Amino acid sequence: MPPHPDAAPPDDWPALMARAQDGDQEAYRRLLAAIAPWLRARCRAALRDPAEAEDAMQDVLLTLHRIRHTFDPARPFRPWLAAIAHARIVDRQRVFIRRSRRETALDASHETFPAPAANHDETTDQGRLHDAIAHLPAAERQAVRLLKLEELSLKEASLRTGLSATALKVACHRALKRLRTLLDPAT
Amino acid sequence: MTHNTDTLIDALVAHARPVRRLAPPGRRAWHLLALAAGVLLALVLLRGLRPDLADCLATTAFVVGLLAALATAIAGTLAALLLAAPDRPRSWIALPLGAAALWLGAVGVGCLRAWVPLAPGMVTAAELANCFATVVLAATPVTIGLLWQLRRAVPLRPGLPLAAAVLAASGFTSVVLSLVHSINASVMILAWNVVIVGALALVHALASRLLPPNEPA
């Protein structure tokens, strides 16, 4: 990948960082443009997935920004940057390992079988479910729609509705209970 | 460079306000040790020196324990601040360990020696409460100072700096207590400092989750 036109040579990085600490935005831009390819190479060497590596690199840039006041211009810049990159890459690797322990990658068959086209019979159930949801009280209907059908997180649903996460959780719980009764009156 | 990274760099540059550089760890350690010396002086003035201090200073075990606790406080402070910097090696945690081992060793010897002479009733509840109050008075300002400095340093891996901070605060509190009180309460000191640092770190972690991150000053 060609270097950014504004990119500065490594020898200039400590001075640019010192100027960035003083609020020189142009120096900061040149520095970030210069270190981005260097960081990307490190992240790609450690993380195989290019998208994951790009996310890790952006994490490093965000962390650098947050702790830029900790750089001491009397000390070398590259080890400081490398330490931040290392910490963020290790964090990513930990998350990846944790995730891979409890998740299984989907293959074509996993995606085919749950697809609506492969499950025509579901349409009847879907119709019943949507009818049942339509009969729920407004607050419960909204909670089920956002949290279960649209699969929003509690935080996102809370932001969208203005309701607290607890209120949404309670409404969703009640809705599921009511849906169970509506769909299977025997229970 | 991908479009997203370009956008991120634009956003970071737009928010690049001047920041106050963190002073080198050595200088900040001196500030903290000056604060600790002030607390020590205030407590000595407030509570007075222990009556048997001259006798204690004549015993090797007491002097070794006192000096080792002091060395733990100084080395622990410096180690905590060094470990909080991203580019310093983690091996700095070894700095206070020797002094801490000597100090805790001296505590162990002291406990064994006191086992026989201490008859039931020699240490009263009021005395213990007074001793605990001194521990709290000595440890709290120094711990808050240390955690404040660590907060400014935003350590990427806070575990080791916090462990060094616990040792530093404990060593300092032990020095204060050795000069002010007749009871050897080093184990209580260590336990208290673990609790207070743990609690403050927990409060800080919760606050960091609940509050938006601060821009460095």
Tab-separated table of N, CA, C and O in Angstrom, chain B residues 10-129:
chain	number	residue	atom	x	y	z
B	10	ASP	N	-9.038	11.845	10.784
B	10	ASP	CA	-9.621	13.195	10.703
B	10	ASP	C	-10.270	13.580	12.032
B	10	ASP	O	-10.102	14.695	12.528
B	11	ALA	N	-11.025	12.618	12.599
B	11	ALA	CA	-11.731	12.904	13.858
B	11	ALA	C	-10.734	13.130	14.994
B	11	ALA	O	-10.902	14.051	15.813
B	12	LEU	N	-9.689	12.298	15.053
B	12	LEU	CA	-8.697	12.445	16.134
B	12	LEU	C	-7.973	13.787	16.005
B	12	LEU	O	-7.741	14.481	17.006
B	13	VAL	N	-7.629	14.143	14.769
B	13	VAL	CA	-6.913	15.410	14.555
B	13	VAL	C	-7.810	16.584	14.970
B	13	VAL	O	-7.354	17.534	15.613
B	14	ALA	N	-9.094	16.464	14.631
B	14	ALA	CA	-10.020	17.551	14.974
B	14	ALA	C	-10.126	17.726	16.496
B	14	ALA	O	-10.420	18.816	16.982
B	15	HIS	N	-9.881	16.635	17.259
B	15	HIS	CA	-9.985	16.708	18.726
B	15	HIS	C	-8.615	16.838	19.396
B	15	HIS	O	-8.493	16.601	20.590
B	16	ALA	N	-7.597	17.176	18.628
B	16	ALA	CA	-6.237	17.215	19.197
B	16	ALA	C	-5.970	18.541	19.904
B	16	ALA	O	-5.295	19.416	19.372
B	17	ARG	N	-6.535	18.661	21.087
B	17	ARG	CA	-6.267	19.861	21.880
B	17	ARG	C	-4.922	19.693	22.597
B	17	ARG	O	-4.469	18.559	22.775
B	18	PRO	N	-4.295	20.792	23.030
B	18	PRO	CA	-3.026	20.642	23.774
B	18	PRO	C	-3.246	19.831	25.054
B	18	PRO	O	-4.303	19.948	25.675
B	19	VAL	N	-2.273	19.025	25.411
B	19	VAL	CA	-2.379	18.226	26.640
B	19	VAL	C	-1.206	18.558	27.566
B	19	VAL	O	-0.145	18.981	27.106
B	20	ARG	N	-1.460	18.385	28.865
B	20	ARG	CA	-0.384	18.608	29.843
B	20	ARG	C	0.405	17.304	29.962
B	20	ARG	O	-0.158	16.274	30.342
B	21	ARG	N	1.700	17.384	29.606
B	21	ARG	CA	2.510	16.151	29.625
B	21	ARG	C	2.670	15.629	31.045
B	21	ARG	O	2.802	16.410	31.989
B	22	LEU	N	2.686	14.319	31.116
B	22	LEU	CA	2.917	13.682	32.409
B	22	LEU	C	4.401	13.832	32.761
B	22	LEU	O	5.258	13.570	31.919
B	23	ALA	N	4.671	14.260	33.985
B	23	ALA	CA	6.078	14.391	34.409
B	23	ALA	C	6.703	12.991	34.478
B	23	ALA	O	5.989	11.992	34.619
B	24	PRO	N	8.033	12.898	34.395
B	24	PRO	CA	8.677	11.569	34.495
B	24	PRO	C	8.328	10.882	35.823
B	24	PRO	O	8.107	11.565	36.840
B	25	PRO	N	8.278	9.541	35.830
B	25	PRO	CA	7.861	8.818	37.044
B	25	PRO	C	8.689	9.186	38.280
B	25	PRO	O	8.163	9.269	39.387
B	26	GLY	N	9.999	9.417	38.081
B	26	GLY	CA	10.861	9.743	39.228
B	26	GLY	C	10.397	11.014	39.921
B	26	GLY	O	10.291	11.069	41.155
B	27	ARG	N	10.068	12.035	39.103
B	27	ARG	CA	9.657	13.315	39.708
B	27	ARG	C	8.310	13.166	40.436
B	27	ARG	O	8.116	13.664	41.533
B	28	ARG	N	7.403	12.410	39.800
B	28	ARG	CA	6.092	12.217	40.439
B	28	ARG	C	6.234	11.391	41.714
B	28	ARG	O	5.511	11.602	42.692
B	29	ALA	N	7.187	10.458	41.706
B	29	ALA	CA	7.416	9.661	42.921
B	29	ALA	C	7.876	10.569	44.057
B	29	ALA	O	7.441	10.425	45.203
B	30	TRP	N	8.742	11.531	43.738
B	30	TRP	CA	9.203	12.457	44.782
B	30	TRP	C	8.041	13.265	45.349
B	30	TRP	O	7.967	13.492	46.555
B	31	HIS	N	7.133	13.697	44.477
B	31	HIS	CA	5.956	14.434	44.960
B	31	HIS	C	5.147	13.590	45.935
B	31	HIS	O	4.727	14.062	46.995
B	32	LEU	N	4.961	12.323	45.563
B	32	LEU	CA	4.165	11.440	46.428
B	32	LEU	C	4.885	11.186	47.751
B	32	LEU	O	4.260	11.137	48.815
B	33	LEU	N	6.214	11.035	47.668
B	33	LEU	CA	6.963	10.779	48.909
B	33	LEU	C	6.953	12.023	49.804
B	33	LEU	O	6.932	11.906	51.034
B	34	ALA	N	6.926	13.207	49.177
B	34	ALA	CA	6.814	14.434	49.966
B	34	ALA	C	5.462	14.480	50.674
B	34	ALA	O	5.371	14.848	51.849
B	35	LEU	N	4.409	14.061	49.950
B	35	LEU	CA	3.072	13.996	50.561
B	35	LEU	C	3.091	13.016	51.733
B	35	LEU	O	2.579	13.315	52.824
B	36	ALA	N	3.741	11.855	51.515
B	36	ALA	CA	3.810	10.843	52.571
B	36	ALA	C	4.566	11.383	53.789
B	36	ALA	O	4.159	11.169	54.936
B	37	ALA	N	5.648	12.122	53.525
B	37	ALA	CA	6.427	12.682	54.643
B	37	ALA	C	5.569	13.675	55.417
B	37	ALA	O	5.619	13.724	56.660
B	38	GLY	N	4.756	14.451	54.698
B	38	GLY	CA	3.858	15.408	55.355
B	38	GLY	C	2.843	14.693	56.235
B	38	GLY	O	2.585	15.105	57.378
B	39	VAL	N	2.289	13.596	55.719
B	39	VAL	CA	1.305	12.822	56.498
B	39	VAL	C	1.979	12.242	57.737
B	39	VAL	O	1.419	12.281	58.849
B	40	LEU	N	3.197	11.731	57.564
B	40	LEU	CA	3.935	11.149	58.694
B	40	LEU	C	4.165	12.206	59.776
B	40	LEU	O	3.906	11.978	60.969
B	41	LEU	N	4.601	13.387	59.330
B	41	LEU	CA	4.870	14.467	60.290
B	41	LEU	C	3.594	14.858	61.023
B	41	LEU	O	3.587	15.015	62.254
B	42	ALA	N	2.503	14.988	60.274
B	42	ALA	CA	1.224	15.396	60.882
B	42	ALA	C	0.789	14.364	61.917
B	42	ALA	O	0.351	14.724	63.019
B	43	LEU	N	0.938	13.074	61.593
B	43	LEU	CA	0.492	12.040	62.539
B	43	LEU	C	1.390	11.981	63.770
B	43	LEU	O	0.911	11.734	64.876
B	44	VAL	N	2.675	12.218	63.561
B	44	VAL	CA	3.578	12.239	64.726
B	44	VAL	C	3.210	13.414	65.629
B	44	VAL	O	3.154	13.279	66.857
B	45	LEU	N	2.922	14.568	65.018
B	45	LEU	CA	2.529	15.736	65.812
B	45	LEU	C	1.198	15.491	66.516
B	45	LEU	O	0.989	15.895	67.662
B	46	LEU	N	0.288	14.814	65.821
B	46	LEU	CA	-1.060	14.578	66.351
B	46	LEU	C	-1.054	13.544	67.465
B	46	LEU	O	-1.705	13.707	68.498
B	47	ARG	N	-0.312	12.467	67.258
B	47	ARG	CA	-0.383	11.333	68.196
B	47	ARG	C	0.871	11.183	69.059
B	47	ARG	O	0.846	10.439	70.026
B	48	GLY	N	1.938	11.815	68.657
B	48	GLY	CA	3.190	11.683	69.413
B	48	GLY	C	3.910	10.394	69.076
B	48	GLY	O	3.292	9.443	68.596
B	49	LEU	N	5.223	10.380	69.344
B	49	LEU	CA	5.994	9.160	69.085
B	49	LEU	C	5.684	8.133	70.171
B	49	LEU	O	5.268	8.497	71.279
B	50	ARG	N	5.856	6.855	69.849
B	50	ARG	CA	5.591	5.821	70.853
B	50	ARG	C	6.591	5.977	72.012
B	50	ARG	O	7.766	6.338	71.785
B	51	PRO	N	6.178	5.708	73.216
B	51	PRO	CA	7.052	5.966	74.371
B	51	PRO	C	8.318	5.109	74.387
B	51	PRO	O	9.358	5.547	74.881
B	52	ASP	N	8.236	3.896	73.828
B	52	ASP	CA	9.394	2.994	73.896
B	52	ASP	C	10.223	3.029	72.617
B	52	ASP	O	10.933	2.058	72.309
B	53	LEU	N	10.139	4.148	71.861
B	53	LEU	CA	10.822	4.191	70.566
B	53	LEU	C	12.343	4.022	70.717
B	53	LEU	O	12.978	3.312	69.940
B	54	ALA	N	12.903	4.680	71.731
B	54	ALA	CA	14.363	4.609	71.911
B	54	ALA	C	14.801	3.157	72.139
B	54	ALA	O	15.789	2.698	71.556
B	55	ASP	N	14.026	2.419	72.962
B	55	ASP	CA	14.356	1.004	73.216
B	55	ASP	C	14.240	0.190	71.926
B	55	ASP	O	15.066	-0.673	71.643
B	56	CYS	N	13.158	0.485	71.178
B	56	CYS	CA	12.929	-0.267	69.927
B	56	CYS	C	14.082	-0.039	68.954
B	56	CYS	O	14.524	-0.978	68.277
B	57	LEU	N	14.536	1.220	68.868
B	57	LEU	CA	15.586	1.541	67.903
B	57	LEU	C	16.907	0.850	68.251
B	57	LEU	O	17.801	0.753	67.418
B	58	ALA	N	16.996	0.373	69.478
B	58	ALA	CA	18.208	-0.345	69.884
B	58	ALA	C	18.168	-1.803	69.432
B	58	ALA	O	19.183	-2.494	69.480
B	59	THR	N	16.981	-2.292	69.004
B	59	THR	CA	16.888	-3.701	68.567
B	59	THR	C	17.033	-3.787	67.055
B	59	THR	O	16.451	-2.989	66.313
B	60	THR	N	17.811	-4.781	66.631
B	60	THR	CA	18.104	-4.933	65.190
B	60	THR	C	16.829	-5.246	64.409
B	60	THR	O	16.593	-4.674	63.340
B	61	ALA	N	15.989	-6.151	64.940
B	61	ALA	CA	14.795	-6.584	64.191
B	61	ALA	C	13.897	-5.383	63.891
B	61	ALA	O	13.371	-5.248	62.776
B	62	PHE	N	13.733	-4.489	64.896
B	62	PHE	CA	12.857	-3.322	64.704
B	62	PHE	C	13.436	-2.408	63.620
B	62	PHE	O	12.720	-1.961	62.717
B	63	VAL	N	14.746	-2.152	63.717
B	63	VAL	CA	15.380	-1.237	62.751
B	63	VAL	C	15.309	-1.824	61.351
B	63	VAL	O	14.970	-1.126	60.386
B	64	VAL	N	15.583	-3.146	61.249
B	64	VAL	CA	15.523	-3.805	59.925
B	64	VAL	C	14.098	-3.699	59.372
B	64	VAL	O	13.884	-3.336	58.212
B	65	GLY	N	13.102	-4.000	60.221
B	65	GLY	CA	11.693	-3.939	59.787
B	65	GLY	C	11.317	-2.538	59.352
B	65	GLY	O	10.669	-2.349	58.315
B	66	LEU	N	11.745	-1.538	60.126
B	66	LEU	CA	11.402	-0.137	59.829
B	66	LEU	C	12.026	0.296	58.495
B	66	LEU	O	11.350	0.870	57.633
B	67	LEU	N	13.328	-0.009	58.356
B	67	LEU	CA	14.014	0.396	57.126
B	67	LEU	C	13.460	-0.358	55.912
B	67	LEU	O	13.310	0.213	54.821
B	68	ALA	N	13.128	-1.648	56.119
B	68	ALA	CA	12.576	-2.433	54.996
B	68	ALA	C	11.211	-1.894	54.609
B	68	ALA	O	10.887	-1.814	53.412
B	69	ALA	N	10.394	-1.500	55.582
B	69	ALA	CA	9.070	-0.931	55.267
B	69	ALA	C	9.238	0.389	54.520
B	69	ALA	O	8.520	0.669	53.553
B	70	LEU	N	10.206	1.185	54.960
B	70	LEU	CA	10.472	2.470	54.286
B	70	LEU	C	10.934	2.222	52.846
B	70	LEU	O	10.461	2.880	51.903
B	71	ALA	N	11.836	1.251	52.691
B	71	ALA	CA	12.320	0.925	51.336
B	71	ALA	C	11.178	0.396	50.477
B	71	ALA	O	11.088	0.708	49.279
B	72	THR	N	10.261	-0.382	51.083
B	72	THR	CA	9.102	-0.892	50.329
B	72	THR	C	8.244	0.275	49.848
B	72	THR	O	7.764	0.294	48.713
B	73	ALA	N	8.065	1.269	50.741
B	73	ALA	CA	7.231	2.424	50.387
B	73	ALA	C	7.852	3.192	49.215
B	73	ALA	O	7.161	3.528	48.241
B	74	ILE	N	9.154	3.442	49.306
B	74	ILE	CA	9.819	4.232	48.258
B	74	ILE	C	9.860	3.442	46.945
B	74	ILE	O	9.454	3.936	45.886
B	75	ALA	N	10.325	2.185	47.033
B	75	ALA	CA	10.458	1.380	45.809
B	75	ALA	C	9.089	1.076	45.212
B	75	ALA	O	8.930	1.068	43.988
B	76	GLY	N	8.093	0.847	46.073
B	76	GLY	CA	6.739	0.549	45.579
B	76	GLY	C	6.150	1.741	44.844
B	76	GLY	O	5.510	1.587	43.796
B	77	THR	N	6.374	2.940	45.381
B	77	THR	CA	5.861	4.149	44.722
B	77	THR	C	6.484	4.298	43.340
B	77	THR	O	5.777	4.514	42.341
B	78	LEU	N	7.805	4.181	43.302
B	78	LEU	CA	8.506	4.338	42.022
B	78	LEU	C	8.069	3.251	41.042
B	78	LEU	O	7.784	3.534	39.856
B	79	ALA	N	7.958	2.016	41.534
B	79	ALA	CA	7.567	0.904	40.650
B	79	ALA	C	6.158	1.104	40.111
B	79	ALA	O	5.908	0.873	38.923
B	80	ALA	N	5.240	1.565	40.975
B	80	ALA	CA	3.849	1.758	40.523
B	80	ALA	C	3.808	2.763	39.375
B	80	ALA	O	3.122	2.550	38.373
B	81	LEU	N	4.570	3.855	39.506
B	81	LEU	CA	4.536	4.895	38.473
B	81	LEU	C	5.264	4.429	37.208
B	81	LEU	O	4.833	4.750	36.094
B	82	LEU	N	6.345	3.679	37.377
B	82	LEU	CA	7.050	3.162	36.194
B	82	LEU	C	6.193	2.138	35.453
B	82	LEU	O	6.105	2.143	34.229
B	83	LEU	N	5.527	1.265	36.228
B	83	LEU	CA	4.719	0.212	35.598
B	83	LEU	C	3.494	0.777	34.887
B	83	LEU	O	2.934	0.139	34.000
B	84	ALA	N	3.079	1.978	35.292
B	84	ALA	CA	1.902	2.580	34.646
B	84	ALA	C	2.252	3.137	33.270
B	84	ALA	O	1.364	3.356	32.452
B	85	ALA	N	3.549	3.383	33.014
B	85	ALA	CA	3.949	3.905	31.701
B	85	ALA	C	3.933	2.762	30.694
B	85	ALA	O	4.402	1.667	30.998
B	86	PRO	N	3.405	2.993	29.482
B	86	PRO	CA	3.256	1.877	28.546
B	86	PRO	C	4.575	1.249	28.118
B	86	PRO	O	4.634	0.055	27.863
B	87	ASP	N	5.634	2.063	28.025
B	87	ASP	CA	6.877	1.554	27.426
B	87	ASP	C	7.895	1.075	28.450
B	87	ASP	O	9.044	0.830	28.099
B	88	ARG	N	7.512	0.962	29.722
B	88	ARG	CA	8.484	0.453	30.719
B	88	ARG	C	8.230	-1.037	30.931
B	88	ARG	O	7.074	-1.468	30.986
B	89	PRO	N	9.310	-1.826	31.102
B	89	PRO	CA	9.114	-3.277	31.240
B	89	PRO	C	8.405	-3.648	32.538
B	89	PRO	O	8.508	-2.940	33.550
B	90	ARG	N	7.690	-4.778	32.479
B	90	ARG	CA	6.943	-5.236	33.655
B	90	ARG	C	7.862	-5.689	34.770
B	90	ARG	O	7.439	-5.862	35.907
B	91	SER	N	9.125	-5.922	34.422
B	91	SER	CA	10.053	-6.415	35.449
B	91	SER	C	10.280	-5.385	36.556
B	91	SER	O	10.841	-5.718	37.599
B	92	TRP	N	9.799	-4.142	36.374
B	92	TRP	CA	9.937	-3.152	37.448
B	92	TRP	C	9.190	-3.577	38.711
B	92	TRP	O	9.464	-3.077	39.794
B	93	ILE	N	8.264	-4.528	38.566
B	93	ILE	CA	7.527	-5.002	39.737
B	93	ILE	C	8.490	-5.637	40.745
B	93	ILE	O	8.217	-5.712	41.938
B	94	ALA	N	9.660	-6.079	40.244
B	94	ALA	CA	10.629	-6.721	41.150
B	94	ALA	C	11.266	-5.698	42.094
B	94	ALA	O	11.803	-6.078	43.141
B	95	LEU	N	11.183	-4.415	41.732
B	95	LEU	CA	11.885	-3.385	42.519
B	95	LEU	C	11.515	-3.408	44.013
B	95	LEU	O	12.405	-3.433	44.859
B	96	PRO	N	10.200	-3.418	44.353
B	96	PRO	CA	9.903	-3.392	45.796
B	96	PRO	C	9.864	-4.775	46.445
B	96	PRO	O	9.683	-4.874	47.654
B	97	LEU	N	10.004	-5.846	45.642
B	97	LEU	CA	9.757	-7.185	46.207
B	97	LEU	C	10.791	-7.594	47.264
B	97	LEU	O	10.434	-8.193	48.277
B	98	GLY	N	12.063	-7.248	47.014
B	98	GLY	CA	13.101	-7.614	47.988
B	98	GLY	C	12.848	-6.962	49.329
B	98	GLY	O	12.830	-7.626	50.385
B	99	ALA	N	12.606	-5.633	49.287
B	99	ALA	CA	12.353	-4.894	50.536
B	99	ALA	C	11.089	-5.407	51.201
B	99	ALA	O	11.031	-5.557	52.436
B	100	ALA	N	10.056	-5.714	50.381
B	100	ALA	CA	8.787	-6.192	50.953
B	100	ALA	C	8.984	-7.543	51.628
B	100	ALA	O	8.432	-7.796	52.705
B	101	ALA	N	9.799	-8.399	51.003
B	101	ALA	CA	10.053	-9.722	51.602
B	101	ALA	C	10.769	-9.560	52.939
B	101	ALA	O	10.435	-10.217	53.936
B	102	LEU	N	11.733	-8.635	52.970
B	102	LEU	CA	12.480	-8.387	54.217
B	102	LEU	C	11.550	-7.841	55.293
B	102	LEU	O	11.573	-8.260	56.452
B	103	TRP	N	10.702	-6.901	54.880
B	103	TRP	CA	9.756	-6.278	55.820
B	103	TRP	C	8.795	-7.326	56.384
B	103	TRP	O	8.620	-7.441	57.590
B	104	LEU	N	8.184	-8.122	55.472
B	104	LEU	CA	7.228	-9.128	55.942
B	104	LEU	C	7.936	-10.222	56.738
B	104	LEU	O	7.370	-10.776	57.676
B	105	GLY	N	9.201	-10.494	56.375
B	105	GLY	CA	9.989	-11.445	57.160
B	105	GLY	C	10.186	-10.934	58.580
B	105	GLY	O	10.020	-11.672	59.556
B	106	ALA	N	10.503	-9.630	58.684
B	106	ALA	CA	10.684	-9.021	60.006
B	106	ALA	C	9.374	-9.059	60.791
B	106	ALA	O	9.370	-9.281	62.004
B	107	VAL	N	8.233	-8.895	60.072
B	107	VAL	CA	6.918	-8.988	60.727
B	107	VAL	C	6.733	-10.393	61.296
B	107	VAL	O	6.307	-10.572	62.439
B	108	GLY	N	7.104	-11.393	60.482
B	108	GLY	CA	6.955	-12.776	60.922
B	108	GLY	C	7.786	-13.070	62.162
B	108	GLY	O	7.284	-13.643	63.128
B	109	VAL	N	9.028	-12.597	62.153
B	109	VAL	CA	9.906	-12.803	63.321
B	109	VAL	C	9.306	-12.091	64.532
B	109	VAL	O	9.249	-12.647	65.641
B	110	GLY	N	8.808	-10.869	64.295
B	110	GLY	CA	8.189	-10.096	65.393
B	110	GLY	C	7.003	-10.837	65.978
B	110	GLY	O	6.836	-10.902	67.201
B	111	CYS	N	6.181	-11.439	65.105
B	111	CYS	CA	4.995	-12.172	65.576
B	111	CYS	C	5.409	-13.355	66.447
B	111	CYS	O	4.831	-13.609	67.501
B	112	LEU	N	6.438	-14.083	65.968
B	112	LEU	CA	6.886	-15.251	66.731
B	112	LEU	C	7.410	-14.848	68.106
B	112	LEU	O	7.136	-15.487	69.109
B	113	ARG	N	8.138	-13.732	68.145
B	113	ARG	CA	8.715	-13.288	69.429
B	113	ARG	C	7.622	-12.796	70.373
B	113	ARG	O	7.704	-12.959	71.576
B	114	ALA	N	6.584	-12.140	69.790
B	114	ALA	CA	5.535	-11.556	70.632
B	114	ALA	C	4.556	-12.616	71.119
B	114	ALA	O	3.766	-12.377	71.999
B	115	TRP	N	4.609	-13.829	70.479
B	115	TRP	CA	3.632	-14.869	70.790
B	115	TRP	C	3.629	-15.199	72.279
B	115	TRP	O	2.600	-15.276	72.921
B	116	VAL	N	4.808	-15.387	72.835
B	116	VAL	CA	4.884	-15.794	74.244
B	116	VAL	C	4.678	-14.614	75.205
B	116	VAL	O	3.812	-14.683	76.087
B	117	PRO	N	5.408	-13.472	75.011
B	117	PRO	CA	5.248	-12.403	75.996
B	117	PRO	C	3.857	-11.779	76.050
B	117	PRO	O	3.461	-11.269	77.086
B	118	LEU	N	3.087	-11.826	74.909
B	118	LEU	CA	1.783	-11.147	74.917
B	118	LEU	C	0.752	-11.990	75.664
B	118	LEU	O	0.257	-12.980	75.151
B	119	ALA	N	0.445	-11.603	76.881
B	119	ALA	CA	-0.557	-12.330	77.649
B	119	ALA	C	-1.943	-11.830	77.251
B	119	ALA	O	-2.065	-10.724	76.730
B	120	PRO	N	-2.986	-12.644	77.454
B	120	PRO	CA	-4.342	-12.189	77.114
B	120	PRO	C	-4.665	-10.898	77.868
B	120	PRO	O	-4.342	-10.766	79.048
B	121	GLY	N	-5.276	-9.944	77.189
B	121	GLY	CA	-5.640	-8.689	77.845
B	121	GLY	C	-4.598	-7.610	77.702
B	121	GLY	O	-4.836	-6.454	78.059
B	122	MET	N	-3.402	-7.977	77.184
B	122	MET	CA	-2.360	-6.941	77.048
B	122	MET	C	-2.709	-5.937	75.960
B	122	MET	O	-2.359	-4.773	76.037
B	123	VAL	N	-3.364	-6.445	74.891
B	123	VAL	CA	-3.791	-5.543	73.826
B	123	VAL	C	-5.291	-5.366	73.943
B	123	VAL	O	-6.053	-6.301	73.795
B	124	THR	N	-5.723	-4.141	74.257
B	124	THR	CA	-7.151	-3.914	74.474
B	124	THR	C	-7.829	-3.553	73.169
B	124	THR	O	-7.181	-3.162	72.197
B	125	ALA	N	-9.161	-3.677	73.178
B	125	ALA	CA	-9.942	-3.342	71.976
B	125	ALA	C	-9.763	-1.865	71.637
B	125	ALA	O	-9.665	-1.490	70.472
B	126	ALA	N	-9.709	-1.027	72.678
B	126	ALA	CA	-9.563	0.421	72.441
B	126	ALA	C	-8.225	0.714	71.768
B	126	ALA	O	-8.130	1.540	70.850
B	127	GLU	N	-7.206	-0.008	72.210
B	127	GLU	CA	-5.874	0.185	71.638
B	127	GLU	C	-5.861	-0.228	70.158
B	127	GLU	O	-5.286	0.449	69.306
B	128	LEU	N	-6.546	-1.367	69.896
B	128	LEU	CA	-6.615	-1.857	68.515
B	128	LEU	C	-7.383	-0.876	67.630
B	128	LEU	O	-6.997	-0.604	66.497
B	129	ALA	N	-8.487	-0.320	68.185
B	129	ALA	CA	-9.293	0.637	67.418
B	129	ALA	C	-8.469	1.882	67.123
B	129	ALA	O	-8.502	2.425	66.001
